[in-house]
PDB file of C-alpha atoms in Angstrom:
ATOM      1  CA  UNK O1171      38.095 -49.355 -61.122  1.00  0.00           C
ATOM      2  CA  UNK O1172      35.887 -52.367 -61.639  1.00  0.00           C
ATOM      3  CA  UNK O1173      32.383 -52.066 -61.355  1.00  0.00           C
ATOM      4  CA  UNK O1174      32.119 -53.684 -57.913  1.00  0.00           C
ATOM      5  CA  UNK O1175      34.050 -50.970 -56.704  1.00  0.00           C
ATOM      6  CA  UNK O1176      32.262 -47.993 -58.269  1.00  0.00           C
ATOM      7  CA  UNK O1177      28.946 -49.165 -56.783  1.00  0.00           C
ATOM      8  CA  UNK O1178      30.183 -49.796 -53.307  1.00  0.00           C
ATOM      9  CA  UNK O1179      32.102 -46.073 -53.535  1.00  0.00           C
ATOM     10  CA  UNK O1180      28.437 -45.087 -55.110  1.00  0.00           C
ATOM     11  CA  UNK O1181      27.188 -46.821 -51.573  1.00  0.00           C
ATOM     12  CA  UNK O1182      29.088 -45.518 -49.614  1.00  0.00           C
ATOM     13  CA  UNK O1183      28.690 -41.376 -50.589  1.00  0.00           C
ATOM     14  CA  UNK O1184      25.142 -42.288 -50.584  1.00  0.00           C
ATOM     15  CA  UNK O1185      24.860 -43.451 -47.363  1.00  0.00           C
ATOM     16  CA  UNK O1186      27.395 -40.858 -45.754  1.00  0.00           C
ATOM     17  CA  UNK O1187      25.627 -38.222 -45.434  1.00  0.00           C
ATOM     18  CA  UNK O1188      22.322 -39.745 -43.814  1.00  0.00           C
ATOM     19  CA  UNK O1189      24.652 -40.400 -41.108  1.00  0.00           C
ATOM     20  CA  UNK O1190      25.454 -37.613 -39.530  1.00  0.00           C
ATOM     21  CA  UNK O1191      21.303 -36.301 -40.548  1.00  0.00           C
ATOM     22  CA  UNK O1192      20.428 -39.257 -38.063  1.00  0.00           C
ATOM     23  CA  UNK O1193      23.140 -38.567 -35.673  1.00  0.00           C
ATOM     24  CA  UNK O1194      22.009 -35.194 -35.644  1.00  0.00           C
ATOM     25  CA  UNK O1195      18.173 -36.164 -35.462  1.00  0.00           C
ATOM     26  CA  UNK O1196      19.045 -38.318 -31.892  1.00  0.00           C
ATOM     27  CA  UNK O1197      21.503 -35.110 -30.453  1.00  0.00           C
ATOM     28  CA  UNK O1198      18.534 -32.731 -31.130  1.00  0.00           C
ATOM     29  CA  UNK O1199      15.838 -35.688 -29.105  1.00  0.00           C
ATOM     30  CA  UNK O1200      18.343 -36.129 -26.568  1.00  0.00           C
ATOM     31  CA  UNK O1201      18.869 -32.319 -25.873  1.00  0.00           C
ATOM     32  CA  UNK O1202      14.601 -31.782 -26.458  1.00  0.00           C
ATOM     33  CA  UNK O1203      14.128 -34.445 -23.974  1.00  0.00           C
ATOM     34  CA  UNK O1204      16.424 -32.948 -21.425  1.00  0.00           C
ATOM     35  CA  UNK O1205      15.056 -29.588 -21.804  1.00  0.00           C
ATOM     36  CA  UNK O1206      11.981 -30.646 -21.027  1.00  0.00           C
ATOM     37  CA  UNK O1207      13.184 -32.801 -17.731  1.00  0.00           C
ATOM     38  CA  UNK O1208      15.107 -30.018 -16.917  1.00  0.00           C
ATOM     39  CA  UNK O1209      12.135 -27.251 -17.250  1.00  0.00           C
ATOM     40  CA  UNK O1210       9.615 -29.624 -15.437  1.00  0.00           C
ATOM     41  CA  UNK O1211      11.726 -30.176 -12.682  1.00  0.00           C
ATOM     42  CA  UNK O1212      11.905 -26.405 -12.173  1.00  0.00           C
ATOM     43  CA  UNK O1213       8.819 -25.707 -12.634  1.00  0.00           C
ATOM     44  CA  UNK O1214       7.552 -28.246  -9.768  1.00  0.00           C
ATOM     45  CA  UNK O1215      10.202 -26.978  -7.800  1.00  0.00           C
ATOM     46  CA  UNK O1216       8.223 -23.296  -8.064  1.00  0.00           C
ATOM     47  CA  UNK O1217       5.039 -25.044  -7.398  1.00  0.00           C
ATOM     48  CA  UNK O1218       6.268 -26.720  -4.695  1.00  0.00           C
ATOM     49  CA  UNK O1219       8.121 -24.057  -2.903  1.00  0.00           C
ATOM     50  CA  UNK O1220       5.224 -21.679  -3.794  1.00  0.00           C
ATOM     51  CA  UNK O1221       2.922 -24.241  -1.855  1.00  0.00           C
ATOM     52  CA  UNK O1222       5.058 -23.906   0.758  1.00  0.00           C
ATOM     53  CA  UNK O1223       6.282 -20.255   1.354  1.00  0.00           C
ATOM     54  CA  UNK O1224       2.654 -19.045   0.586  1.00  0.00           C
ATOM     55  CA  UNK O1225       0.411 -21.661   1.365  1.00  0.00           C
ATOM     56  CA  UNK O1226      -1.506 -24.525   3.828  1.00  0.00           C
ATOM     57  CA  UNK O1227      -3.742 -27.176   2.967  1.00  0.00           C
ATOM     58  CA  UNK O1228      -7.057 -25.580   2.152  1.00  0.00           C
ATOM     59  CA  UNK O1229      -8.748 -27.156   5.098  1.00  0.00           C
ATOM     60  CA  UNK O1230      -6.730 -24.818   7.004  1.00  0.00           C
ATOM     61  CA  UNK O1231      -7.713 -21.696   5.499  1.00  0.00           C
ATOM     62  CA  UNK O1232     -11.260 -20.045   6.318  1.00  0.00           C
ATOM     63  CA  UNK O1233     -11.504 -17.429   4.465  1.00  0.00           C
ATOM     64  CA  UNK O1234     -14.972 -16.768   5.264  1.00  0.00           C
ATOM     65  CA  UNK O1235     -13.769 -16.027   8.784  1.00  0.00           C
ATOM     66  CA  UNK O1236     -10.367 -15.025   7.861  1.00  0.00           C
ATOM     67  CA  UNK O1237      -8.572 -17.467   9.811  1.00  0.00           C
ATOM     68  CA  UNK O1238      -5.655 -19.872   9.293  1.00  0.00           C
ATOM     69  CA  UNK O1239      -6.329 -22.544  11.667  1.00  0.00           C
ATOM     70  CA  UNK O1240      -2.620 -24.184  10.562  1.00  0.00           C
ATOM     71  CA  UNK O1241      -0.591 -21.534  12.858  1.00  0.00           C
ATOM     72  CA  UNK O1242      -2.418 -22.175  15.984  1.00  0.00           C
ATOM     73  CA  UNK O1243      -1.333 -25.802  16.022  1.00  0.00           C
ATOM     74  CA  UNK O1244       2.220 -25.082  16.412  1.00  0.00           C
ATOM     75  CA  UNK O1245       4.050 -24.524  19.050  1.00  0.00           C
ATOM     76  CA  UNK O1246       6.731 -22.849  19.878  1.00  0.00           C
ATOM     77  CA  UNK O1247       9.205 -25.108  18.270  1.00  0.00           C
ATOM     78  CA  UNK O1248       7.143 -25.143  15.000  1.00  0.00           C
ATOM     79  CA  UNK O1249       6.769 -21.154  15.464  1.00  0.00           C
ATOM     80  CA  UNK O1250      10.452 -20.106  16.004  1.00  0.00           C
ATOM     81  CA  UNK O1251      10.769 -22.344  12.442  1.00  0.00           C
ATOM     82  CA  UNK O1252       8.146 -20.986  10.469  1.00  0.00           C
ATOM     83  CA  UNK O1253       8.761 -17.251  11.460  1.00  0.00           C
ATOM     84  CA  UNK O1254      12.948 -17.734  10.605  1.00  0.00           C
ATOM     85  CA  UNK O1255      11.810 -19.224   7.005  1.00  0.00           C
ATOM     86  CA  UNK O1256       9.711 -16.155   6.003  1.00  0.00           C
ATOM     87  CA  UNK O1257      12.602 -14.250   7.209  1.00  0.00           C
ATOM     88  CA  UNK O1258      14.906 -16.129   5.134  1.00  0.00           C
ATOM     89  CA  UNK O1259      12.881 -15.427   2.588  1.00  0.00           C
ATOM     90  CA  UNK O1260      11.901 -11.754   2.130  1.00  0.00           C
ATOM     91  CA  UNK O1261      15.629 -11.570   3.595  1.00  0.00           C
ATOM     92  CA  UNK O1262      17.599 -13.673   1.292  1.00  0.00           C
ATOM     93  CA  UNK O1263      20.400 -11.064   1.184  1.00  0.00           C
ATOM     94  CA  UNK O1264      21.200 -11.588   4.999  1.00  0.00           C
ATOM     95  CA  UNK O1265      24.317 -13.796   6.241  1.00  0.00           C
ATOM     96  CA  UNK O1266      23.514 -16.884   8.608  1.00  0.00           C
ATOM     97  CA  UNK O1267      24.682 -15.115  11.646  1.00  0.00           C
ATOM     98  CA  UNK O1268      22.049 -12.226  10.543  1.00  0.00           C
ATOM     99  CA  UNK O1269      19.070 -14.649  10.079  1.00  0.00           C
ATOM    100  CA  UNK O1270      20.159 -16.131  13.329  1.00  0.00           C
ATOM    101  CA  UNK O1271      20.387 -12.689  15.465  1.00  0.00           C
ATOM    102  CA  UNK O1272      17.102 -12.307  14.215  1.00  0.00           C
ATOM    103  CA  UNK O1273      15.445 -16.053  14.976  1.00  0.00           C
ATOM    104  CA  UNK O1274      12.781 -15.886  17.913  1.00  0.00           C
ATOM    105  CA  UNK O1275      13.936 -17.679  20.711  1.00  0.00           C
ATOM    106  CA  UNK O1276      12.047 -20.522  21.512  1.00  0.00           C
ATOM    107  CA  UNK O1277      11.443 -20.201  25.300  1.00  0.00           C
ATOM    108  CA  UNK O1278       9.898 -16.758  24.921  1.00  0.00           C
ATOM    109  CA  UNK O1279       7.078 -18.526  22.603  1.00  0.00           C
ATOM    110  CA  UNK O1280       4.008 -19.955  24.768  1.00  0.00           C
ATOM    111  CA  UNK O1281       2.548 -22.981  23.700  1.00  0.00           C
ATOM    112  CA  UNK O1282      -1.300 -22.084  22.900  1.00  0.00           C
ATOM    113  CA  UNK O1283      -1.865 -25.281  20.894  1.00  0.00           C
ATOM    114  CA  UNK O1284      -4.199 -26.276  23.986  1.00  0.00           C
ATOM    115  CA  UNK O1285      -6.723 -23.211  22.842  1.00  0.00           C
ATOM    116  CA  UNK O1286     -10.081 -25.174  20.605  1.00  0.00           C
ATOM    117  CA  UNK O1287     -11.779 -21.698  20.081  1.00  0.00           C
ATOM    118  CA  UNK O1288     -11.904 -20.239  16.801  1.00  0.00           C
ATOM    119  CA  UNK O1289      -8.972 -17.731  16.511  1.00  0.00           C
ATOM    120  CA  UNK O1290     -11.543 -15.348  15.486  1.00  0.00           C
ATOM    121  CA  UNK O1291     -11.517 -11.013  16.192  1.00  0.00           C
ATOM    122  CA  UNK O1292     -14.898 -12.152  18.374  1.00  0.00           C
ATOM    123  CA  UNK O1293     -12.716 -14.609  20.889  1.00  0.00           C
ATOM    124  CA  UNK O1294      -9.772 -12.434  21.289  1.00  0.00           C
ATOM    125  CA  UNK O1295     -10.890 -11.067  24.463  1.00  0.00           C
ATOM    126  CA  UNK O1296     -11.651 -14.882  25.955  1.00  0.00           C
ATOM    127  CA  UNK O1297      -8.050 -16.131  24.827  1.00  0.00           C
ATOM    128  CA  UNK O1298      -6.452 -13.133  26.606  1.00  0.00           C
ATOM    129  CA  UNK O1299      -8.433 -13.766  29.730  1.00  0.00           C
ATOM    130  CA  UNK O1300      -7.728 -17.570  29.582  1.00  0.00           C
ATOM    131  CA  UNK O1301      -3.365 -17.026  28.947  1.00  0.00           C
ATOM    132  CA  UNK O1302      -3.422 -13.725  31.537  1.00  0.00           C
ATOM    133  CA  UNK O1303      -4.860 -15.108  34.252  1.00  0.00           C
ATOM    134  CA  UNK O1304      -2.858 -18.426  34.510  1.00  0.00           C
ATOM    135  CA  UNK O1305       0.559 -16.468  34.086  1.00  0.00           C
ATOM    136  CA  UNK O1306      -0.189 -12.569  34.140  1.00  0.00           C
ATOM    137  CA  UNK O1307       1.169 -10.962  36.761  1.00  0.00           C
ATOM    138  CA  UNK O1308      -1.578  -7.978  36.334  1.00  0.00           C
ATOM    139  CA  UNK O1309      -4.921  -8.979  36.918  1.00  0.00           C
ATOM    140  CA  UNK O1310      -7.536  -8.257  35.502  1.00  0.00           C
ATOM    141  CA  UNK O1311      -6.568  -7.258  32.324  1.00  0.00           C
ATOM    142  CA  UNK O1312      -8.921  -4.126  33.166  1.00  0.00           C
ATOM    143  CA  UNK O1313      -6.045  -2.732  34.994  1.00  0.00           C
ATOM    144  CA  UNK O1314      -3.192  -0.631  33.827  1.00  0.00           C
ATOM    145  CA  UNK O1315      -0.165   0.269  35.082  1.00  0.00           C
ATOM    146  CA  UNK O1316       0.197   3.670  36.744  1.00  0.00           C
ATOM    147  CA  UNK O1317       2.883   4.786  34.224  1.00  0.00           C
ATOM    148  CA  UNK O1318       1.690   6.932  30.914  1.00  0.00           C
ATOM    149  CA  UNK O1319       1.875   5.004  28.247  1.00  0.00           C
ATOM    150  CA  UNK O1320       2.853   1.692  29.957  1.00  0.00           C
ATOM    151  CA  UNK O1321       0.652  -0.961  28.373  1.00  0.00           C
ATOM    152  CA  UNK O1322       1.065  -4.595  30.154  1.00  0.00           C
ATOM    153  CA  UNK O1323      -0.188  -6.225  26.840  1.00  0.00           C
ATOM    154  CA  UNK O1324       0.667  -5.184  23.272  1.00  0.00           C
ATOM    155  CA  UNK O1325      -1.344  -7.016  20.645  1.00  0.00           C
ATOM    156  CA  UNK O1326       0.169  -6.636  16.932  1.00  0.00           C
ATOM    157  CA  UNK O1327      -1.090  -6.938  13.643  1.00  0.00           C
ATOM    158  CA  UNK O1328      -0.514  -5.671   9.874  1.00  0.00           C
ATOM    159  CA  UNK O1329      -2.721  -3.571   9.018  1.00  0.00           C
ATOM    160  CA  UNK O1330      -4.973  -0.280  10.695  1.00  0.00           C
ATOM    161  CA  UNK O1331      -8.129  -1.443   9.645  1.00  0.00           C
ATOM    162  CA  UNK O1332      -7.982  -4.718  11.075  1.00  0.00           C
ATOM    163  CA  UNK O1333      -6.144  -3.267  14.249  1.00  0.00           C
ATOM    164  CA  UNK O1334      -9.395  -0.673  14.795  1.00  0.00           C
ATOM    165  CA  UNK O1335     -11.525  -3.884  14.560  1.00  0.00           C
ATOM    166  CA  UNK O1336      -9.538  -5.602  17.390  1.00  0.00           C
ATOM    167  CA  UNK O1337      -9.506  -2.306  19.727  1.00  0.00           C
ATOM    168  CA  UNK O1338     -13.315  -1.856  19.506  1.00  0.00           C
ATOM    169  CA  UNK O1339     -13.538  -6.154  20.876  1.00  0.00           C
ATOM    170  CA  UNK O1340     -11.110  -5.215  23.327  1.00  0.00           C
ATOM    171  CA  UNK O1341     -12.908  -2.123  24.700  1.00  0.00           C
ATOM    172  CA  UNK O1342     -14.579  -4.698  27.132  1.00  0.00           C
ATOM    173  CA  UNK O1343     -11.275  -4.369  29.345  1.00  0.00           C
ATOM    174  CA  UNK O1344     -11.158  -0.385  29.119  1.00  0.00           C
ATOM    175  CA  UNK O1345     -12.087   1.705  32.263  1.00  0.00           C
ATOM    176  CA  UNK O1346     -11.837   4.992  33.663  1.00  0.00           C
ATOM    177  CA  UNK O1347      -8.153   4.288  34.666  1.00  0.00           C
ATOM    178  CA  UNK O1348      -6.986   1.361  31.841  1.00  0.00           C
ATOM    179  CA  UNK O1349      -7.653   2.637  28.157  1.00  0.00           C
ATOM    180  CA  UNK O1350      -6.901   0.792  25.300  1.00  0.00           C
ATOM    181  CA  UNK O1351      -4.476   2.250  23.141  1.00  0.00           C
ATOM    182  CA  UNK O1352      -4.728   2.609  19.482  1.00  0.00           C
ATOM    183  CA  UNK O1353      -1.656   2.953  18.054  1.00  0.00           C
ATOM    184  CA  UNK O1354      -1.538   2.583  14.358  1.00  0.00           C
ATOM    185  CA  UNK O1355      -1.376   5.043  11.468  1.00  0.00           C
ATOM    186  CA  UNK O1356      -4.631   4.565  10.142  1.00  0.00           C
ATOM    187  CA  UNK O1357      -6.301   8.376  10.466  1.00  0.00           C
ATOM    188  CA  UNK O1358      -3.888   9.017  13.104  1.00  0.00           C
ATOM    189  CA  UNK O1359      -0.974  11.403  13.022  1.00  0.00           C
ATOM    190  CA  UNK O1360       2.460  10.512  14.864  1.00  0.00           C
ATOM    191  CA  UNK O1361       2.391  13.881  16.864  1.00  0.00           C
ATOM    192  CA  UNK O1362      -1.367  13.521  17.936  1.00  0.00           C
ATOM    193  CA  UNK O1363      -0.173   9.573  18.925  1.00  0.00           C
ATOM    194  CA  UNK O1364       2.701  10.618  20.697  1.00  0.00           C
ATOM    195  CA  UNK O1365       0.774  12.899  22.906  1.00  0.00           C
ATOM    196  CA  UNK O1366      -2.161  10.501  23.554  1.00  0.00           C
ATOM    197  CA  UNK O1367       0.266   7.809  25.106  1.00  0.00           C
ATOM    198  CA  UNK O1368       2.387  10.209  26.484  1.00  0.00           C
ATOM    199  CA  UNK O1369      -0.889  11.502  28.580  1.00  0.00           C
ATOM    200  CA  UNK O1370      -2.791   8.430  29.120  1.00  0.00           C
ATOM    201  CA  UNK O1371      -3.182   4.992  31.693  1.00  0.00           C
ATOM    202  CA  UNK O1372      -2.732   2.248  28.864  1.00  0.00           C
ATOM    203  CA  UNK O1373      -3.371  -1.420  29.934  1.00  0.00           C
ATOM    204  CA  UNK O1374      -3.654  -3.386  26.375  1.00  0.00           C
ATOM    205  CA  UNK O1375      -2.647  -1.408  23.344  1.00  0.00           C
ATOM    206  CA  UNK O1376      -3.231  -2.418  19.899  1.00  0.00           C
ATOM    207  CA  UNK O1377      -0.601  -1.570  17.240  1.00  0.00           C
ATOM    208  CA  UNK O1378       0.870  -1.893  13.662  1.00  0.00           C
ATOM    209  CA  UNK O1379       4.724  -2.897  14.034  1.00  0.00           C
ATOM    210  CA  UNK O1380       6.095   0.410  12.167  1.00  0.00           C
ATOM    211  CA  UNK O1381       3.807   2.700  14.509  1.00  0.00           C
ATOM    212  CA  UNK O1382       4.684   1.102  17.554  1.00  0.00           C
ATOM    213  CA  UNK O1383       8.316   1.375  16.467  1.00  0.00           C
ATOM    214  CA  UNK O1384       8.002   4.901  15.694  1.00  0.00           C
ATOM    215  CA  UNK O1385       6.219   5.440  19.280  1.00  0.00           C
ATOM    216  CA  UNK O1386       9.332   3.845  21.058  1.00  0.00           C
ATOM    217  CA  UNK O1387      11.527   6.315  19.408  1.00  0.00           C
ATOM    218  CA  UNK O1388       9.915   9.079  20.015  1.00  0.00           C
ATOM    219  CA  UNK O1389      10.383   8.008  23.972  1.00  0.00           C
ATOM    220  CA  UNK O1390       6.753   8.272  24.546  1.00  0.00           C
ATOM    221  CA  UNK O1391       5.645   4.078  24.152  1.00  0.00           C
ATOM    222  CA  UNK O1392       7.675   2.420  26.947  1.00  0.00           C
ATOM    223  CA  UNK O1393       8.123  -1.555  26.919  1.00  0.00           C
ATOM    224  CA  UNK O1394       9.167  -1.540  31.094  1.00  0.00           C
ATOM    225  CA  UNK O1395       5.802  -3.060  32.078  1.00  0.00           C
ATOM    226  CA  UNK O1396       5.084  -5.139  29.248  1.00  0.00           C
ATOM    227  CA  UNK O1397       3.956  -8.489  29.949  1.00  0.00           C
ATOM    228  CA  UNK O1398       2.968 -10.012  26.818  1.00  0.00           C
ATOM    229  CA  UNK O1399       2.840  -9.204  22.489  1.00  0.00           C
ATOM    230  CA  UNK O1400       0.314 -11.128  21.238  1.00  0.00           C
ATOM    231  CA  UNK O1401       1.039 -11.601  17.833  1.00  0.00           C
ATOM    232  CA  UNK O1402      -2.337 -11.230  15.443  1.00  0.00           C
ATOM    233  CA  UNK O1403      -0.991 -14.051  13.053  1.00  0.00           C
ATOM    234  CA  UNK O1404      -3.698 -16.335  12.119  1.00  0.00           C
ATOM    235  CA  UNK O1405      -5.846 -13.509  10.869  1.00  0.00           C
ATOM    236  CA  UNK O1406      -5.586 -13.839   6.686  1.00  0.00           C
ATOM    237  CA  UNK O1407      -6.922 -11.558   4.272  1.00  0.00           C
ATOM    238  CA  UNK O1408      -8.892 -12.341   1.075  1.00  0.00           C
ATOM    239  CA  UNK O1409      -5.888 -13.524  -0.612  1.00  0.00           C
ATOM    240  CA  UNK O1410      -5.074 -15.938   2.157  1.00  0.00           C
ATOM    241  CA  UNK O1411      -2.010 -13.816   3.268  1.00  0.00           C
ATOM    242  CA  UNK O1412      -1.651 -13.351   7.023  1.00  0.00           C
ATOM    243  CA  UNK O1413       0.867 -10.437   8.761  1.00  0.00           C
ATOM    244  CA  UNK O1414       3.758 -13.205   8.351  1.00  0.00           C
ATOM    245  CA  UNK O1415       2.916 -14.019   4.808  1.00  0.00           C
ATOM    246  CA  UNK O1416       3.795 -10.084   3.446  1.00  0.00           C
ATOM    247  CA  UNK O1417       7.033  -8.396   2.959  1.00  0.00           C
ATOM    248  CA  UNK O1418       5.848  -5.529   3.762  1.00  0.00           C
ATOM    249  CA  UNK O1419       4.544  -6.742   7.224  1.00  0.00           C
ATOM    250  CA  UNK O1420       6.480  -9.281   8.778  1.00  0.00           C
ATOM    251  CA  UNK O1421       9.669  -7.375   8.315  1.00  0.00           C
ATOM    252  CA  UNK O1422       8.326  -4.556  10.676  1.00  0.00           C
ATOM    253  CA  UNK O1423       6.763  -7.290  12.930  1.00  0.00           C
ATOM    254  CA  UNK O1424      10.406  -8.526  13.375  1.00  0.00           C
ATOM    255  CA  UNK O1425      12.144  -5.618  13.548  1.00  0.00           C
ATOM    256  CA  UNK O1426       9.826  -4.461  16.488  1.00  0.00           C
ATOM    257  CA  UNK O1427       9.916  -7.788  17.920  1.00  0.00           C
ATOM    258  CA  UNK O1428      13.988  -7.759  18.055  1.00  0.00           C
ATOM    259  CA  UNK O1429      14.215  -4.500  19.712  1.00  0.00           C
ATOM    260  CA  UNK O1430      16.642  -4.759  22.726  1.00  0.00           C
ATOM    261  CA  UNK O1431      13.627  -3.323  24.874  1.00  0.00           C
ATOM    262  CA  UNK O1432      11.255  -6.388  24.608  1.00  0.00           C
ATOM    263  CA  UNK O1433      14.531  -9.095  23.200  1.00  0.00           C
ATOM    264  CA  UNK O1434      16.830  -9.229  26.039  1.00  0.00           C
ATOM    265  CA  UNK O1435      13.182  -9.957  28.223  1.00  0.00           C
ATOM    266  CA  UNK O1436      11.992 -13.008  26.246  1.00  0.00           C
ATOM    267  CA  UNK O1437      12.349 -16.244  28.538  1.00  0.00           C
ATOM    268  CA  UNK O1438      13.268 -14.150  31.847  1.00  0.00           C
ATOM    269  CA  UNK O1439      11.712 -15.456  35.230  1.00  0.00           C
ATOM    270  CA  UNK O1440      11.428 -12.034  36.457  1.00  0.00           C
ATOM    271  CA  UNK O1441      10.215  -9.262  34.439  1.00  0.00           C
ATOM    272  CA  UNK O1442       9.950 -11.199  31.263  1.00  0.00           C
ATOM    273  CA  UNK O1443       8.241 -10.715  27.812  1.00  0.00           C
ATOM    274  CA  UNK O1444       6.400 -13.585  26.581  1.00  0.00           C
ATOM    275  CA  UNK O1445       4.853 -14.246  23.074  1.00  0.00           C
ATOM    276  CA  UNK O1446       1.690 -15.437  21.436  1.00  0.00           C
ATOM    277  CA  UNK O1447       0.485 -16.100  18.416  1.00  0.00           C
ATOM    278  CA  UNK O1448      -3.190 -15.569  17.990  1.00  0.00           C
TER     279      UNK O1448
END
């Protein structure tokens, strides 16, 4: 072999092996560089989606008041939407037909986007007066109807605390013949609230979803003169998390809310069930 040859063999096993190093070098940059798309995409898709299953703009949220002004500028469109998404999503497990069975219908949602107060525990009582007395077909809401444990209003929310705060603002509508029903679990035993709404004149009772369930099973809450649930939603604790915003509240709220008592009522002209968000 000349020596021409022997150095360009020499070259050439040099050379070789950098070849696949470098090769190697631009897989392992290629594959880095993907990773890293890859695991920044996801991770702004979690931010994003965690922005939107948990959160509104912060304008929206007064947490000094405990108020999230974003719900009471949708209507029912927006509301029917919004309430099927958090079902969707402490529900994933359910088929479409299941997540539709349980979608609020539309036409039983009243449009309160027209209200300017504050949604507030203090202006509960004005908003209830303002809705009842263009469509209510009891007035005042001082009244009750002459069945036991027959409330014409039914005002929800998640927890007892904050429904004891809303019965004491709504004691300006209780009188000798309309009392307003507390019906939660807070301090209060199932037996001794079965035979307080068995026994009393109820015009506007306020409830947590599982109580008020349990009531309606026991046969002593009846829905037959209901007029109206009025849905505590824009109320938000300290961690910004309203009665729709919890697993462990908004499935109750739509369990109670699809019972064939109150569901087959929603939209009727005569003898309906409307709802509204506060």
């Amino acid at each position: 072999m000349s020596d021409v040859e022997e150095s360009s063999v020499s070259s050439a096993q040099n050379i070789a092996p950098a070849l696949p190093e470098s090769n190697k070098r631009k897989r392992d940059e290629t594959v880095e560089a993907a990773v890293e798309e890859k695991t920044s995409k996801r991770s702004k898709k979690r931010k994003n989606k965690k922005a939107t299953s948990e959160g509104f703009a912060d304008a929206d949220l007064d947490t000094e008041n405990g108020v999230n002004a974003a719900l009471g500028k949708m209507d029912g469109s927006l509301l029917a939407d919004y309430v099927a998404q958090r079902t969707k999503r402490f529900e994933g497990e359910l088929s479409l037909v299941e997540l539709e069975d349980r979608r609020l219908p539309e036409k039983a949602i009243r449009d309160t986007t027209s209200w300017e107060k504050p949604r507030t525990t203090a202006t509960l009582p004005d908003f209830l007066e303002h809705y009842a007395a263009q469509f209510g077909r009891i007035k005042p809401l001082s009244k009750a109807p002459k069945e036991k444990g027959s409330p014409h209003t039914l005002v929800v929310t998640g927890a007892g605390l904050r429904a004891a705060d809303l019965t004491r603002v709504l004691r300006k509508f209780q009188t000798k013949e309309a009392t307003i029903g507390k019906l939660f679990a807070k301090h209060i035993k199932l037996k001794e609230a079965v035979k307080f709404v068995k026994q009393a004149r109820i015009g506007i009772a306020v409830g947590t979803p599982a109580r008020l369930i349990d009531l309606i099973d026991e046969g002593a809450l009846s829905m037959d003169k209901l007029e109206r649930i009025v849905i505590d939603s824009s109320h938000i604790d300290q961690k910004k998390r309203g009665i729709l915003d919890m697993k462990d509240t908004q499935i109750p709220l739509l369990k109670f809310l699809n019972r064939p008592e109150v569901k087959s009522r929603y939209g009727a002209t005569e003898g309906g069930v409307e709802l509204l968000f506060y």
